[in-house]
Short mmCIF file of C-alpha atoms in Angstrom, two decimals:
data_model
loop_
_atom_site.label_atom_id
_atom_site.label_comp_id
_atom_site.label_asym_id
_atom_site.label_seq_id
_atom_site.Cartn_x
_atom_site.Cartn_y
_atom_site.Cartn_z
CA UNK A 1 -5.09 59.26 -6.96
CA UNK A 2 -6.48 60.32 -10.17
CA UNK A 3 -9.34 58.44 -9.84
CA UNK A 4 -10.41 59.52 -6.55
CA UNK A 5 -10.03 62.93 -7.86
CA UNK A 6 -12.12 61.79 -10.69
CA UNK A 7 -14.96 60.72 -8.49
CA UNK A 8 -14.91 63.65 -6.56
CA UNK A 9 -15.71 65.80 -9.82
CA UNK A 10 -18.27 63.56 -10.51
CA UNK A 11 -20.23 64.15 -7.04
CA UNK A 12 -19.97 67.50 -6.63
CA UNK A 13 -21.28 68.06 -10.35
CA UNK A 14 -24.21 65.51 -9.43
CA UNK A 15 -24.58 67.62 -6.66
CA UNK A 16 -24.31 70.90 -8.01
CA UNK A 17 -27.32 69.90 -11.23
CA UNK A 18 -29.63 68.70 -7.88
CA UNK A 19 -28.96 71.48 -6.46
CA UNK A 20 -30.13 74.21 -9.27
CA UNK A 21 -33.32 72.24 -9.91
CA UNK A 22 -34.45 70.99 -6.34
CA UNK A 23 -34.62 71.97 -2.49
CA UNK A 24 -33.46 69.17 -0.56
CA UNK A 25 -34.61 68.03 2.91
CA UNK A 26 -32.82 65.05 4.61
CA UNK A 27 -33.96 63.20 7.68
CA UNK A 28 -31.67 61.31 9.69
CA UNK A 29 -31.25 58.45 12.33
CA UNK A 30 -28.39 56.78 13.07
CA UNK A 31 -26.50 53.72 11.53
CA UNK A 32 -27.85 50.61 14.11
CA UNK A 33 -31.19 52.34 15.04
CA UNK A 34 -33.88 50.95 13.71
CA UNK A 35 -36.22 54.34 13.55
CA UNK A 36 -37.04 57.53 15.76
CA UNK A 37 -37.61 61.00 15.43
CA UNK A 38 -35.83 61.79 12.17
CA UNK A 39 -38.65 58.98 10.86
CA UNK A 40 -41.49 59.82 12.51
CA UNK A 41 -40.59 63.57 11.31
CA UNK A 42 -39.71 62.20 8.17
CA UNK A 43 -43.61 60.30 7.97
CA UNK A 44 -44.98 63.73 9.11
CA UNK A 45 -43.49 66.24 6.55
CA UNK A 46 -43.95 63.25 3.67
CA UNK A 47 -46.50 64.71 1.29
CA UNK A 48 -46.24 68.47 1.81
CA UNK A 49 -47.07 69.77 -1.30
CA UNK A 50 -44.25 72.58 -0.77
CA UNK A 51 -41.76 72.13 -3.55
CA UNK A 52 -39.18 70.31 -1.34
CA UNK A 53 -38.01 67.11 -2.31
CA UNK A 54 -37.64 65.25 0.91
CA UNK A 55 -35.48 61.83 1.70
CA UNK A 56 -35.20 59.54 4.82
CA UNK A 57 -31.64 58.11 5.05
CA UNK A 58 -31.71 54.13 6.05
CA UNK A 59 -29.85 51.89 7.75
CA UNK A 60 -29.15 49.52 5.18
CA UNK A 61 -29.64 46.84 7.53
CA UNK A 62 -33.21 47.80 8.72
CA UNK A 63 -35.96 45.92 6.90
CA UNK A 64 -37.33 48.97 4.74
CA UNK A 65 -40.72 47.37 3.67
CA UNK A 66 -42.05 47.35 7.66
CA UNK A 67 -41.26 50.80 7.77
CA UNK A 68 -42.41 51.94 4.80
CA UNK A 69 -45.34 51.97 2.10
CA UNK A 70 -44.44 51.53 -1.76
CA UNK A 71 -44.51 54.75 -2.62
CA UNK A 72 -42.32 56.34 0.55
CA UNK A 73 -39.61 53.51 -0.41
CA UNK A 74 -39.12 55.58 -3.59
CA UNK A 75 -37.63 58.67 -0.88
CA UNK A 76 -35.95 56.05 1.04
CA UNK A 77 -31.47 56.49 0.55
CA UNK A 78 -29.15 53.93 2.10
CA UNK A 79 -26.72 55.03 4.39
CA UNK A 80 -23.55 55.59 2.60
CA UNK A 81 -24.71 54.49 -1.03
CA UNK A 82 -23.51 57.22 -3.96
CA UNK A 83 -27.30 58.87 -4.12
CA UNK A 84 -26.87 60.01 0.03
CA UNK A 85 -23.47 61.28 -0.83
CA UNK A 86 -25.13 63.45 -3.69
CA UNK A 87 -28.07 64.18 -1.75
CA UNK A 88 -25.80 65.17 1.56
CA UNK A 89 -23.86 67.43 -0.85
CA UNK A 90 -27.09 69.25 -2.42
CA UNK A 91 -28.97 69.76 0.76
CA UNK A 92 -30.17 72.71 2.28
CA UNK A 93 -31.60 71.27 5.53
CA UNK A 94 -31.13 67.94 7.52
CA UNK A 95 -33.25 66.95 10.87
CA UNK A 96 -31.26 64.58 12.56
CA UNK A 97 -31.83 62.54 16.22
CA UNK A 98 -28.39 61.57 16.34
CA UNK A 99 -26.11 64.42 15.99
CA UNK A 100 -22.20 62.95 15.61
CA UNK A 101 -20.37 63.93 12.41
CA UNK A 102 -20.36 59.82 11.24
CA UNK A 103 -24.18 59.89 11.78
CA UNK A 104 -24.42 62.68 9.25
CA UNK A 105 -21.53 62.16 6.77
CA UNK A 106 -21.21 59.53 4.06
CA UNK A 107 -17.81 60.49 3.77
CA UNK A 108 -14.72 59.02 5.45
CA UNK A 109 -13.36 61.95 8.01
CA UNK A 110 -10.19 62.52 5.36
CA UNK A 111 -12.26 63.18 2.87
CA UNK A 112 -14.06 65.44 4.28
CA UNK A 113 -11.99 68.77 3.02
CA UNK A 114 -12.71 67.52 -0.41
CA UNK A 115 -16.48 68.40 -0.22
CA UNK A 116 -16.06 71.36 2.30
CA UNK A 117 -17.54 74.27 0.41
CA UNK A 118 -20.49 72.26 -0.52
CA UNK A 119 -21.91 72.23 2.86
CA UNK A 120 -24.27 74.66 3.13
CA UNK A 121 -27.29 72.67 4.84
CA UNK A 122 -28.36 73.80 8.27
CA UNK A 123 -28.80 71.05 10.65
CA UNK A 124 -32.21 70.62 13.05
CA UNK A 125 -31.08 68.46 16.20
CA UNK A 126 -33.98 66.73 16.82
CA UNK A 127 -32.38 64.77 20.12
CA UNK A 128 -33.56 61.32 20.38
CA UNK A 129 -34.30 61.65 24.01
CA UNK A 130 -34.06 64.76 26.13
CA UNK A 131 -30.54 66.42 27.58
CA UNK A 132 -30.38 65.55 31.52
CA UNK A 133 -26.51 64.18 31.29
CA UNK A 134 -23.99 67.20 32.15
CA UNK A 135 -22.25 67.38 28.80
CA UNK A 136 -21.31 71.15 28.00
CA UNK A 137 -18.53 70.00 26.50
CA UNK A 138 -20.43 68.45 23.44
CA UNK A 139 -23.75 70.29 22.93
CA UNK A 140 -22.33 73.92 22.95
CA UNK A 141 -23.29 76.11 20.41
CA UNK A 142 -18.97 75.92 19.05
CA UNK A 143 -19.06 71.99 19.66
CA UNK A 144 -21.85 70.31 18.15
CA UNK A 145 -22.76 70.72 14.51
CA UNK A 146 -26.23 71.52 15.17
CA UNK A 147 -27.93 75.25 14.29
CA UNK A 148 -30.91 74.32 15.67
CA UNK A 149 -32.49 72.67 19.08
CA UNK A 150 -35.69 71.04 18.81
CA UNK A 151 -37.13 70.62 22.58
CA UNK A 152 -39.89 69.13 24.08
CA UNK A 153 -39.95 70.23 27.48
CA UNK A 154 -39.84 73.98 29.39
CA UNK A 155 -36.99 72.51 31.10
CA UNK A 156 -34.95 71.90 28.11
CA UNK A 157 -35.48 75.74 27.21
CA UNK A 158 -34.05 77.07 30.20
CA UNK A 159 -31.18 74.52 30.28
CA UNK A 160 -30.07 75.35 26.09
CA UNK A 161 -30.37 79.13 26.97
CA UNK A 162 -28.64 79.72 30.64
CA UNK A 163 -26.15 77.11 30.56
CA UNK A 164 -25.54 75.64 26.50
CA UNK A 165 -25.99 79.62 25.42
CA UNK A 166 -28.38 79.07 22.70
CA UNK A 167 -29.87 81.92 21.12
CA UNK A 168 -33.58 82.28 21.48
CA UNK A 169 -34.36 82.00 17.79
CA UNK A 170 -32.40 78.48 17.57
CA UNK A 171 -34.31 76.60 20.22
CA UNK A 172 -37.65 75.11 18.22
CA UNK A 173 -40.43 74.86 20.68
CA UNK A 174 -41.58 71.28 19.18
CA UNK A 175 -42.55 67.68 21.07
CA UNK A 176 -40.08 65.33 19.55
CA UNK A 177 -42.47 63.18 17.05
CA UNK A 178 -41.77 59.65 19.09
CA UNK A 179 -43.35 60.92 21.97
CA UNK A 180 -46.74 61.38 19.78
CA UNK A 181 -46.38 58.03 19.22
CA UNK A 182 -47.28 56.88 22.91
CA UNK A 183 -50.65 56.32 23.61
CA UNK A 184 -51.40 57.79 27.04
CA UNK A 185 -54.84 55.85 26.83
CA UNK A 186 -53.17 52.18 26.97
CA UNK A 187 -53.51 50.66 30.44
CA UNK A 188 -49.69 49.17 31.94
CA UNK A 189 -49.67 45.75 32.72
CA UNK A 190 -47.19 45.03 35.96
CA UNK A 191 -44.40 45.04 33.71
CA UNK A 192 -41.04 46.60 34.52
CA UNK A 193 -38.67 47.38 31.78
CA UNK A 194 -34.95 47.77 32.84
CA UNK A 195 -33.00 49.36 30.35
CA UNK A 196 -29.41 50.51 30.90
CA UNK A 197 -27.79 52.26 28.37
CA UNK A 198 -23.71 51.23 27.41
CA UNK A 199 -20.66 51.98 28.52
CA UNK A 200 -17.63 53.70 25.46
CA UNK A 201 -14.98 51.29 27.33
CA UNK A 202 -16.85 48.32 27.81
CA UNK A 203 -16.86 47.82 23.76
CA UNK A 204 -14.47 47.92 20.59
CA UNK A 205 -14.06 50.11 17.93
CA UNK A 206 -17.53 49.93 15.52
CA UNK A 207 -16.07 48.83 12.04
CA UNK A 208 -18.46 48.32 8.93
CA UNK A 209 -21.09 49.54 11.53
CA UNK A 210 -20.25 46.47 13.65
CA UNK A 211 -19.60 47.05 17.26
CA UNK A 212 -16.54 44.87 18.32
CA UNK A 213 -17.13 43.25 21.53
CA UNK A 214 -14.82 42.66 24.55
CA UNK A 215 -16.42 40.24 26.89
CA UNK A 216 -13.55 39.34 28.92
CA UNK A 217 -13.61 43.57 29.78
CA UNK A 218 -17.52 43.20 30.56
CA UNK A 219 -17.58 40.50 32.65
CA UNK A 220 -14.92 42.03 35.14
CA UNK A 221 -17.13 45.29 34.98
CA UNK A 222 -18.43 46.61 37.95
CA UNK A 223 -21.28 47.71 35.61
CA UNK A 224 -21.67 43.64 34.43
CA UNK A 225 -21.49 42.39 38.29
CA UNK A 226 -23.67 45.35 39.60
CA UNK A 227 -26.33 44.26 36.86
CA UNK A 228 -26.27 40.74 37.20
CA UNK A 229 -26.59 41.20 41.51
CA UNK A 230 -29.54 43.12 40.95
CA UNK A 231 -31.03 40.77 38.71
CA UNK A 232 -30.25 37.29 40.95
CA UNK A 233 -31.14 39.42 43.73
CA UNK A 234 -33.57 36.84 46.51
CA UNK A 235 -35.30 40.02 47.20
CA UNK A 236 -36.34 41.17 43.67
CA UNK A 237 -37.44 37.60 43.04
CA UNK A 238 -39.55 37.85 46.51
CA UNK A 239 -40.94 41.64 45.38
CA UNK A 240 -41.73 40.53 41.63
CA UNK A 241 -43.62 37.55 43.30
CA UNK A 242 -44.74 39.77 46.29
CA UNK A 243 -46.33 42.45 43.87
CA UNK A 244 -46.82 39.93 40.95
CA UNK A 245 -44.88 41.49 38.21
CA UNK A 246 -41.96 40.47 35.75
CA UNK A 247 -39.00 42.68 34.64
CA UNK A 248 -37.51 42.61 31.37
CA UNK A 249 -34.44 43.19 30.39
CA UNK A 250 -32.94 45.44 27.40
CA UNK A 251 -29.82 46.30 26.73
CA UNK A 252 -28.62 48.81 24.13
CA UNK A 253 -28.35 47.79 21.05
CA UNK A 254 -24.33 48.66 20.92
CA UNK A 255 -24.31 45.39 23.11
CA UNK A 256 -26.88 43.19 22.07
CA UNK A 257 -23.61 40.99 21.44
CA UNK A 258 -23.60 41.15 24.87
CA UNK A 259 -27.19 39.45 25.80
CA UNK A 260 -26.42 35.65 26.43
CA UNK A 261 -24.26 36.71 29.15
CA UNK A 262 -26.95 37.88 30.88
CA UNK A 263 -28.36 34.15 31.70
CA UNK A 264 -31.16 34.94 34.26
CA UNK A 265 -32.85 31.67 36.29
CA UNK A 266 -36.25 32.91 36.80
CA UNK A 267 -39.60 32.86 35.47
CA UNK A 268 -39.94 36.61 36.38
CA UNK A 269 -37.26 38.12 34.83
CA UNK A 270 -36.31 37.43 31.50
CA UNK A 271 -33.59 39.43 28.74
CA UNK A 272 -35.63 40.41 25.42
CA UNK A 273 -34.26 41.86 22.30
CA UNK A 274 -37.55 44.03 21.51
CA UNK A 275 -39.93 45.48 24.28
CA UNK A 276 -43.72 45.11 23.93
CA UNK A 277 -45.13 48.79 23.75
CA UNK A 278 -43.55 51.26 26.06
CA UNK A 279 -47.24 52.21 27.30
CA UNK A 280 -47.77 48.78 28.51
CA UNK A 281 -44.19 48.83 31.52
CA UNK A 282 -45.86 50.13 34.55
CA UNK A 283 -42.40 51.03 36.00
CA UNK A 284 -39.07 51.59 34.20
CA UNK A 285 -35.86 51.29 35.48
CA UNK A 286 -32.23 52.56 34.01
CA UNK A 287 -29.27 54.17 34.69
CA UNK A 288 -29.12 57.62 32.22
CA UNK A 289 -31.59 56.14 29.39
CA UNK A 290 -33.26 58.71 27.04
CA UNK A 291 -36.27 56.38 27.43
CA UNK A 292 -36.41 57.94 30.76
CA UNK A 293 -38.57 60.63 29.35
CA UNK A 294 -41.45 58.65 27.69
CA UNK A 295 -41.71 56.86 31.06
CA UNK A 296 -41.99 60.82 32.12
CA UNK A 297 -44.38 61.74 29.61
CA UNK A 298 -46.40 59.11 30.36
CA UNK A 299 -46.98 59.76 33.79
CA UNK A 300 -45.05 56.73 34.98
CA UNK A 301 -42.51 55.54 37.84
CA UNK A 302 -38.78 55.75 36.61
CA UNK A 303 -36.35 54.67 38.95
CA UNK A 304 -32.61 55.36 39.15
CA UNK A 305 -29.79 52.06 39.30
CA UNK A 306 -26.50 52.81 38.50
CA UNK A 307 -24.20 49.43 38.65
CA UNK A 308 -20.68 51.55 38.20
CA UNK A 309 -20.97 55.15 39.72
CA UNK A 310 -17.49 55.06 40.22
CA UNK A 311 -16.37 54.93 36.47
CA UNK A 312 -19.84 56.58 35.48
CA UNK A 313 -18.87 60.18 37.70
CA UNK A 314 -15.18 59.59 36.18
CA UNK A 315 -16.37 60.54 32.93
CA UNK A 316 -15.14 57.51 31.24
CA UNK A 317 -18.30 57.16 29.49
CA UNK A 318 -17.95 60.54 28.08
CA UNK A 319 -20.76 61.59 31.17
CA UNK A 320 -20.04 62.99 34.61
CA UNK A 321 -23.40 63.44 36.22
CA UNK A 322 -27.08 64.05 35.66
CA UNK A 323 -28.39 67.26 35.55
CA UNK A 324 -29.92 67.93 39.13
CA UNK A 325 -33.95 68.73 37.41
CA UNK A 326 -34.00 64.85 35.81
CA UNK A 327 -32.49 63.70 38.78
CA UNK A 328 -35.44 64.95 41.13
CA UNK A 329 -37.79 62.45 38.63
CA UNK A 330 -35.72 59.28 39.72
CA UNK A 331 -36.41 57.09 42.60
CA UNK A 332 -32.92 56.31 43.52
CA UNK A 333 -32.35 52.32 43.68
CA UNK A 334 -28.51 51.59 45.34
CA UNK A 335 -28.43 48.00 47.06
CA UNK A 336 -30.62 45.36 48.20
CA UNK A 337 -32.09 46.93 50.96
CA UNK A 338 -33.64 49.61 49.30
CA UNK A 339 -35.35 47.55 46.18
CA UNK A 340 -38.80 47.99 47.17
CA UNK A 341 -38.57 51.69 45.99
CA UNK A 342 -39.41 50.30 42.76
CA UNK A 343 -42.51 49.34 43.53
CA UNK A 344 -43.66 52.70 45.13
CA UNK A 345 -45.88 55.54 43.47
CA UNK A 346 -44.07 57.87 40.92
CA UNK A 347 -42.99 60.94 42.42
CA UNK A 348 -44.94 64.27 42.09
CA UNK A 349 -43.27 66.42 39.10
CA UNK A 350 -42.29 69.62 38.70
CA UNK A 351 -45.39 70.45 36.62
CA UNK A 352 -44.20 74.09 35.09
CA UNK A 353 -41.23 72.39 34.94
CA UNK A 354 -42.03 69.01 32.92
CA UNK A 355 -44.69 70.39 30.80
CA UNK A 356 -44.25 68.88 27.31
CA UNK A 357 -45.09 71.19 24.53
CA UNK A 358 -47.29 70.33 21.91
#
């Protein structure tokens, strides 16, 4: 239509007058996350007295005033709004943790080839975990939109070089900024946080950022009935009481919908919406969680429970299998029988392997 077209014009010569007077940075989460490593880079670039004009795209949902001070607010751009679309169209760089095309674009995908020739940022992946899921398919150097790699691990070199075939010069030798976070000094409390990520076909399509949910699908799961047998399990209760600890309960936040159907009878075990302190969980269970590795970098157990292996090896949660090096961390947890695992010492690491870079 004519005004589409009209608005179109008007961006890209908004864009095009930012452009020829500024250097744009843009730092990136993802739409339903409430902060990671494209803020904590954000909060450690903020200031540089450089010439760049740098600008932390929000979720609009997220509360900006406990994330930010007064004067970062001002560099603050909503997801979406006209000023990101401008700013996306201007930039010459963007550090992302989330790396999908609707993480990055304001734009609906069909509009896309309107604003084509204006892209000309490069794009710093900053992960928000570490690779250890077999996914060649999506983090080649032709498949994902990324020109850069930031790693935090020696492991993570060797695995973007030999088998993703990144160059040498685009892997960036840097600790993602959320690990600095953790405070290796804080003493864990016999917590144990159990965290399994979600499943692609155990949830709707996300509209207006919304996840839709299908319940009925869930609670026929194998991954729903796996989880909830764990969790009523007589011998977990007896261990948690045994050892004295309690076990919380997390899910991802594409199915917090999800949480009251997780209704657990037991004064040890109880679902939460936000975790204490990752530094305070003494032992840290999930399936393929990226929070794996702060339980890594902090020295502590992580053990392995995966409710629907079946489906999970399938692929048809866009994963096949975990790379063999993560695996060796995990303390495998399959049935009953074997639950007191959890409750052993961490295994010994690879240490030339797992050394975090600083």
């Amino acid at each position: 239509t004519h005004w589409m077209m009209y608005q179109v014009a008007l961006l890209r010569r908004k864009a095009i007058a930012l452009r020829k007077r500024k250097r744009i940075y843009l730092y990136y989460d993802c739409r339903g996350v409430k902060k990671d490593n494209g803020y904590y880079r954000f909060l450690e670039d903020y200031g540089k007295n450089d010439g760049i004009v740098r600008k932390y795209i929000a979720d609009p949902n997220v509360n900006l005033d406990e994330l930010f001070s007064a004067s970062q607010k001002k560099d603050v751009i909503l997801f979406g709004s006209e000023e990101h679309k401008v700013y996306v169209l201007a930039a010459e760089k963007i550090y992302t943790a989330f790396i999908e095309d609707n993480n990055i674009f304001p734009f609906p995908m069909h509009e896309l080839g309107l604003y084509s020739d204006f892209f000309d940022f490069e794009v710093e992946y900053l992960q928000h975990g570490i690779l250890h899921a077999d996914i060649p398919w999506k983090y080649t150097p032709e498949m994902i939109m990324a020109d850069k790699i930031c790693v935090s691990t020696q492991y993570e070199v060797q695995l973007f070089q030999k088998k993703y075939h990144f160059r040498e010069q685009d892997i960036v030798r840097k600790c993602m900024p959320r690990l600095k976070q953790l405070d290796k000094q804080i003493i864990p409390e016999n917590k144990i946080l159990f965290a399994p990520s979600w499943r692609q076909y155990l949830i709707g399509a996300n509209i207006d950022g919304r996840w839709q949910p299908k319940e009925e699908a869930l609670l026929q799961s194998d991954y729903y009935q796996g989880m909830i047998k764990l969790l009523t399990s007589s011998k977990m209760q007896q261990l948690l009481e045994q050892y004295n600890y309690t076990l919380e309960v997390k899910l991802h936040p594409i199915f917090k919908e999800y949480t009251h159907l997780f209704e657990i009878k037991s004064d040890r075990i109880r679902m939460v919406e936000e975790t204490d302190r990752i530094e305070t969980y003494r032992i840290f269970i999930t399936d393929f969680s990226s929070f794996l590795f702060d339980f890594v970098y902090l020295g502590r157990k992580v053990c392995s429970f995966i409710p629907d292996e079946i489906q999970f090896c399938s692929g048809m949660n866009g994963y096949r299998a975990i790379e063999p090096e993560s695996e060796d961390l995990l303390e495998k947890i399959i049935g009953e029988e074997n639950l007191e695992k959890i409750f052993g010492q961490p295994k010994e690491v690879n240490r030339e392997l797992w050394t975090f870079i600083d």
